[in-house]
CSV table of C-alpha atoms in Angstrom, one decimal:
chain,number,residue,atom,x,y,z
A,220,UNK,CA,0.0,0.0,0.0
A,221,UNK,CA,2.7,2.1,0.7
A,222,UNK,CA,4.2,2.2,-3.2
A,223,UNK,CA,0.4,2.9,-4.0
A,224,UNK,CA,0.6,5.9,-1.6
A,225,UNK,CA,3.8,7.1,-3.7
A,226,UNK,CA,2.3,6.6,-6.9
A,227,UNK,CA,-0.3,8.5,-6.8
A,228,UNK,CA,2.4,11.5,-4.8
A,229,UNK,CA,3.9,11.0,-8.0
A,230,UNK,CA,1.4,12.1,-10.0
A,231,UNK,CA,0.9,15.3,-7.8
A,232,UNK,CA,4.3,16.1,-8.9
A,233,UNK,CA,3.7,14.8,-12.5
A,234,UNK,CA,0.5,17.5,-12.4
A,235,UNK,CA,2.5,20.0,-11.1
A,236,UNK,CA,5.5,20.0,-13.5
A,237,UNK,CA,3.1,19.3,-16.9
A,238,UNK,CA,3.6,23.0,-18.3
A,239,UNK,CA,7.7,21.5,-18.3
A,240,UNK,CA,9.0,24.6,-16.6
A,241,UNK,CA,11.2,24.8,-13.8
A,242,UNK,CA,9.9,26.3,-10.6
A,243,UNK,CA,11.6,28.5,-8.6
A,244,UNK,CA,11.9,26.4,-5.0
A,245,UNK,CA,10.8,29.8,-2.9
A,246,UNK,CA,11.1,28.3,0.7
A,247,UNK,CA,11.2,24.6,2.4
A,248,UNK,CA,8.2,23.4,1.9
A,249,UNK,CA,8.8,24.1,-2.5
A,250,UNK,CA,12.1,22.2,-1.8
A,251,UNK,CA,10.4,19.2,0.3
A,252,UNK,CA,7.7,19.1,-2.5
A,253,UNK,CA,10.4,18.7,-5.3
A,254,UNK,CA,12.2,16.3,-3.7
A,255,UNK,CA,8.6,14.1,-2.9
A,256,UNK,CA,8.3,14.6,-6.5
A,257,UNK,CA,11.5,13.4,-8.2
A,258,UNK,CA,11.7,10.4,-5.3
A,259,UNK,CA,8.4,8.9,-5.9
A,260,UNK,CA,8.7,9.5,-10.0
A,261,UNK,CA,11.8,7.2,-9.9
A,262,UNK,CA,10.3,4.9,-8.0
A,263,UNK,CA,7.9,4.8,-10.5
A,264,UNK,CA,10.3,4.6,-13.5
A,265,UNK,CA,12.2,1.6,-11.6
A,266,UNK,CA,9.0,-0.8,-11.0
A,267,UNK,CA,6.5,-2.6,-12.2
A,268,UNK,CA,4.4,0.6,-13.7
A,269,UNK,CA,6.8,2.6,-15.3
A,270,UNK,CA,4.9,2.1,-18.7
A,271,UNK,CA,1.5,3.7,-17.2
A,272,UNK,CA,-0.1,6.2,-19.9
A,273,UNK,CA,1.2,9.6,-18.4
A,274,UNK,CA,-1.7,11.8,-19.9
A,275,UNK,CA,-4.7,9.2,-18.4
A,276,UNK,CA,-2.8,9.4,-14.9
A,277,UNK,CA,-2.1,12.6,-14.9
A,278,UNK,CA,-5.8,13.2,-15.8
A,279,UNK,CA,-7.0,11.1,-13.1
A,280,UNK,CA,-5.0,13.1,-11.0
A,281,UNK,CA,-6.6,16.5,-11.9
A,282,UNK,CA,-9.7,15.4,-11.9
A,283,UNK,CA,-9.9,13.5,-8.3
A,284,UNK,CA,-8.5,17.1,-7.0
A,285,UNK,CA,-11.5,18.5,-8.9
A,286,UNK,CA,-14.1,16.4,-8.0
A,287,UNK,CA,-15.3,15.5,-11.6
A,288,UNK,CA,-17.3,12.3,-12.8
A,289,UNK,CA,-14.9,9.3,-12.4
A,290,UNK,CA,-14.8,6.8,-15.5
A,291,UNK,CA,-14.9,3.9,-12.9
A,292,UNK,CA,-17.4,3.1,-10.2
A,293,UNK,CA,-16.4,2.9,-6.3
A,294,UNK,CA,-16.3,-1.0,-6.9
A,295,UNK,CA,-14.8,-1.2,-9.6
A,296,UNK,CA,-11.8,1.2,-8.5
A,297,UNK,CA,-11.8,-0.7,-5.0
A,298,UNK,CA,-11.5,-4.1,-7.0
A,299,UNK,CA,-8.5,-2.7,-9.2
A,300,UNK,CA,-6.8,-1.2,-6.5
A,301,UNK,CA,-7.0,-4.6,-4.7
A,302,UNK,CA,-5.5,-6.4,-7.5
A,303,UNK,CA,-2.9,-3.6,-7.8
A,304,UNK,CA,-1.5,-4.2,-4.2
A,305,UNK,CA,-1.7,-8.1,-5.4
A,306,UNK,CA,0.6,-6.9,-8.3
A,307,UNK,CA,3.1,-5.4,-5.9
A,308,UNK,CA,3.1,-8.0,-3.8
A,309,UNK,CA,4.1,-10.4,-6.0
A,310,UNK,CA,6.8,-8.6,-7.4
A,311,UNK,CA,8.2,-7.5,-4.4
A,312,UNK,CA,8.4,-11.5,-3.6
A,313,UNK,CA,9.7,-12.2,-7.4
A,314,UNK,CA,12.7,-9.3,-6.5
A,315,UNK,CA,13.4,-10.8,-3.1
A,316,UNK,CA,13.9,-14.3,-4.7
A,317,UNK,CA,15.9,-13.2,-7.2
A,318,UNK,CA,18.4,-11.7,-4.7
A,319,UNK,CA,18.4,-14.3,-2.2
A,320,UNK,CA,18.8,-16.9,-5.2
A,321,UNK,CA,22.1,-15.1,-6.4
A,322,UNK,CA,23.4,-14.3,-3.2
A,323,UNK,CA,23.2,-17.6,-2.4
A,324,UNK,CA,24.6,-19.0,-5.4
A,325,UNK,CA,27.8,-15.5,-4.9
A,326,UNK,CA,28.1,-17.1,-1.4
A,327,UNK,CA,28.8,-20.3,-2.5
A,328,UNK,CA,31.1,-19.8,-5.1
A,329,UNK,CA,33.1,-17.3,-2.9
A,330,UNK,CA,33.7,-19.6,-0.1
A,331,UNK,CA,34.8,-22.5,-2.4
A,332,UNK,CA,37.5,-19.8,-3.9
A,333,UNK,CA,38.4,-18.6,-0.4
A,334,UNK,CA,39.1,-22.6,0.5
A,335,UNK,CA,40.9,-23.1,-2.2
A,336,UNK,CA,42.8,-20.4,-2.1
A,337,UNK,CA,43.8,-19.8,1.6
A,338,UNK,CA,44.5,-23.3,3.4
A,339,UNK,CA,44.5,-21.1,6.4
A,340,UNK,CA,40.9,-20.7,6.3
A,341,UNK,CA,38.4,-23.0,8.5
A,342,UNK,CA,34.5,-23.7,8.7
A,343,UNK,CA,32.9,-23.3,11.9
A,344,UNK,CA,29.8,-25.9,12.2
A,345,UNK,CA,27.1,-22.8,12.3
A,346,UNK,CA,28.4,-22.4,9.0
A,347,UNK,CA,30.6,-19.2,8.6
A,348,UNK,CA,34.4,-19.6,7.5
A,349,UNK,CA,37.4,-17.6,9.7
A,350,UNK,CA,41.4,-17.0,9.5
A,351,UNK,CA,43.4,-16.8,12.1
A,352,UNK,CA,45.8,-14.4,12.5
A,353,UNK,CA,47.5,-14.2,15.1
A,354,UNK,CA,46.6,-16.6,18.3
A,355,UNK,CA,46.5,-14.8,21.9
A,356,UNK,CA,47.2,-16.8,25.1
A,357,UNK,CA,44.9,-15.4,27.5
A,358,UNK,CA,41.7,-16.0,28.9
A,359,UNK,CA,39.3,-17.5,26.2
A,360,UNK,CA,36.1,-15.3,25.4
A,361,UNK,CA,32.6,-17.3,26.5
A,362,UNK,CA,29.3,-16.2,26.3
A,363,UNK,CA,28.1,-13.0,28.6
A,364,UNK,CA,31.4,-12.0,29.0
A,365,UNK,CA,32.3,-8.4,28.8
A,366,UNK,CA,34.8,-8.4,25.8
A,367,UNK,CA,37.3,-5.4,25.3
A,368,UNK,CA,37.7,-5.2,21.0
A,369,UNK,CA,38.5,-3.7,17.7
A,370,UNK,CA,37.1,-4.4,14.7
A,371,UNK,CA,37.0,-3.4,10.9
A,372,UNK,CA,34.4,-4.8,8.6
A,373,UNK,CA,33.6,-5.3,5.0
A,374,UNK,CA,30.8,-6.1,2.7
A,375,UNK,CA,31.9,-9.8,1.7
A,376,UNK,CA,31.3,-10.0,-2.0
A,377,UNK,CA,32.9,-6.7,-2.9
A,378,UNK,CA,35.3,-6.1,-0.1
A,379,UNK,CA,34.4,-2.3,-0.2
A,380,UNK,CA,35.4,-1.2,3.9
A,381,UNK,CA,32.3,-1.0,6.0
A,382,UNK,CA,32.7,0.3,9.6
A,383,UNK,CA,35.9,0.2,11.9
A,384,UNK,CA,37.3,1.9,15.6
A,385,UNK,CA,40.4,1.9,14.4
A,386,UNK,CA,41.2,5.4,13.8
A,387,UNK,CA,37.6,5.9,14.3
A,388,UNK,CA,36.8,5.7,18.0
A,389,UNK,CA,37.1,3.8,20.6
A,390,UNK,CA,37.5,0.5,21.2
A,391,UNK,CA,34.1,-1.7,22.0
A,392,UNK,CA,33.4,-2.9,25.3
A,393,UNK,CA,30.7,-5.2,25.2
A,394,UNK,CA,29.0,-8.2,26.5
A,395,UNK,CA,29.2,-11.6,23.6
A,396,UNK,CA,25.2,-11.8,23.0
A,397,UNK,CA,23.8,-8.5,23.8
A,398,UNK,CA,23.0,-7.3,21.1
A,399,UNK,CA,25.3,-9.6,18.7
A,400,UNK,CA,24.6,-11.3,15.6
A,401,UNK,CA,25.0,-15.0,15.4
A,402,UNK,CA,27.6,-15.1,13.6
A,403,UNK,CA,29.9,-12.9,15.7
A,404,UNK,CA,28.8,-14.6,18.9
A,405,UNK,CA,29.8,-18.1,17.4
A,406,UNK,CA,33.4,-16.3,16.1
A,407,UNK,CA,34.2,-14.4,19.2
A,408,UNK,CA,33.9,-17.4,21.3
A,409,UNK,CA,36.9,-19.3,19.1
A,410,UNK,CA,38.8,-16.3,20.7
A,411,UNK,CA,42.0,-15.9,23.0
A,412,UNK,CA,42.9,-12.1,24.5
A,413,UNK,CA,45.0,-10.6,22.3
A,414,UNK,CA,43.9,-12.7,19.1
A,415,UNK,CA,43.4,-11.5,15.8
A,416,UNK,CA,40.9,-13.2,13.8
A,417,UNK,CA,39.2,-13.0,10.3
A,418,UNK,CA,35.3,-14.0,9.9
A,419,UNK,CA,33.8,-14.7,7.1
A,420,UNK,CA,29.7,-14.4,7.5
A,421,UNK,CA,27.2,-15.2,5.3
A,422,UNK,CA,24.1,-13.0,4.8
A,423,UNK,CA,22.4,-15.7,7.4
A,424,UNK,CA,24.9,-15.7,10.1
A,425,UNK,CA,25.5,-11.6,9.7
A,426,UNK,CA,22.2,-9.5,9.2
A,427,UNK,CA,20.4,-11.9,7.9
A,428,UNK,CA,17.5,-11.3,5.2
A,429,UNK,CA,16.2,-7.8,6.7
A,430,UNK,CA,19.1,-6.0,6.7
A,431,UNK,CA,20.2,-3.3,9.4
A,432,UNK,CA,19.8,0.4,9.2
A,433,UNK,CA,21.9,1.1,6.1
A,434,UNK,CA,23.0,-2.1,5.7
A,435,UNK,CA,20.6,-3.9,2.9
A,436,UNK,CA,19.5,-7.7,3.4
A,437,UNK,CA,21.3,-10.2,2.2
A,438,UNK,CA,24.9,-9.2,2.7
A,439,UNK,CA,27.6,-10.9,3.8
A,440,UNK,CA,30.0,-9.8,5.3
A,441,UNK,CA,33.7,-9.9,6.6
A,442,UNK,CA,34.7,-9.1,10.3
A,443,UNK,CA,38.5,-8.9,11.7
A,444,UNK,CA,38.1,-8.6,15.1
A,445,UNK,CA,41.5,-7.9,17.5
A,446,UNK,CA,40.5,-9.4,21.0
A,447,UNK,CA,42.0,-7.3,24.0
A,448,UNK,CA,40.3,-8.4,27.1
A,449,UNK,CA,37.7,-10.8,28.3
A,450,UNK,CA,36.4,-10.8,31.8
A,451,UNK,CA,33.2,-11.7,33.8
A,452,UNK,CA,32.1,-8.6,35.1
């Protein structure tokens, strides 16, 4: 419902701009307008319905605002709209497929190059891959403890750097599980103070299919995380 909401902003900003001049963007509500406008018109242009007929929607447009005679009945508008949301739907689902199936598939043929390549590089049983490097001798890291740690990160597939406190900020001090994806709570508990390891999560064991924040779902990614302290309190 919410791309039906920003298709018919759209054509409010289609309406608006149909004599093909500029406007002047006068104060913040012009420039919030505008930018409402160009958003939900590529969002248009990138779906399902970028091959509506711009001169009936913009005509539907002008005359809902007027209040004219509609072409369509109530129930027959009610009964399209349903099957418009259906439409949407299903190609939301088709798109999420489609990038879980070649994750997947980039996932797999990543990790069997990584093997292959680095005979350093183990499987842990939850199903992530790591690198030592470099082993620490003190006190192993367990679940609930406070852990002392820096990190740098890295979408997998592209290795474009992510996030790091190197250089950055701080160190973390945290607890192994709160809040912690699987992944990372699986890896850190391999760990020794003063190791140095190399995880490499899939999409599952990182942020899984949702995402986080910025971060888009289904992305792998890689962790190195330097292990200072571990304690219990």
């Amino acid at each position: 419902m919410k791309k039906i909401l920003l298709i018919v902003a759209a054509g409010l900003s289609l309406a608006a701009c149909s004599n093909h001049k500029t406007p002047a963007l006068e104060d913040a509500t012009d420039t919030f307008s505008w930018i409402l406008g160009r958003n939900t018109v590529e969002g248009i242009n990138a779906g399902p319905f970028k091959d509506i007929d711009h001169d009936v929607f913009m005509r539907a447009i002008e005359a809902t605002f007027n209040g004219d005679p509609q072409p369509i009945d109530d129930s027959t508008y009610h009964a399209a709209l349903q099957q418009l949301t259906r439409v949407l739907q299903m190609q939301m689902q088709r798109q999420t497929a489609d990038r879980q199936t070649t994750v997947d598939q980039q996932q797999e043929e990543y990790f069997k190059k990584l093997v292959a390549e680095n005979p350093n590089v183990k499987k842990h049983p939850s199903g992530f891959y790591y690198e030592v490097l470099k082993e620490g001798k003190g006190k192993k890291a367990f679940y609930a403890a406070h852990v002392y740690f820096d990190y740098r990160s890295f979408t997998m597939l592209d290795g474009k750097p992510y996030d790091q406190t190197y250089g950055k900020r701080d160190p973390i001090n945290h607890v192994i599980g709160e809040p912690m994806f699987k992944g990372l709570i699986d890896g850190m508990m391999l760990m020794n103070e003063g190791s140095i390891y190399r995880f490499y999560f899939p999409y599952q064991l990182a942020f899984g299919q949702q995402g986080s924040g910025d971060i888009p779902g289904y992305t792998p990614f890689i962790y190195e995380v330097e292990l200072h302290s571990v304690s219990s309190i």
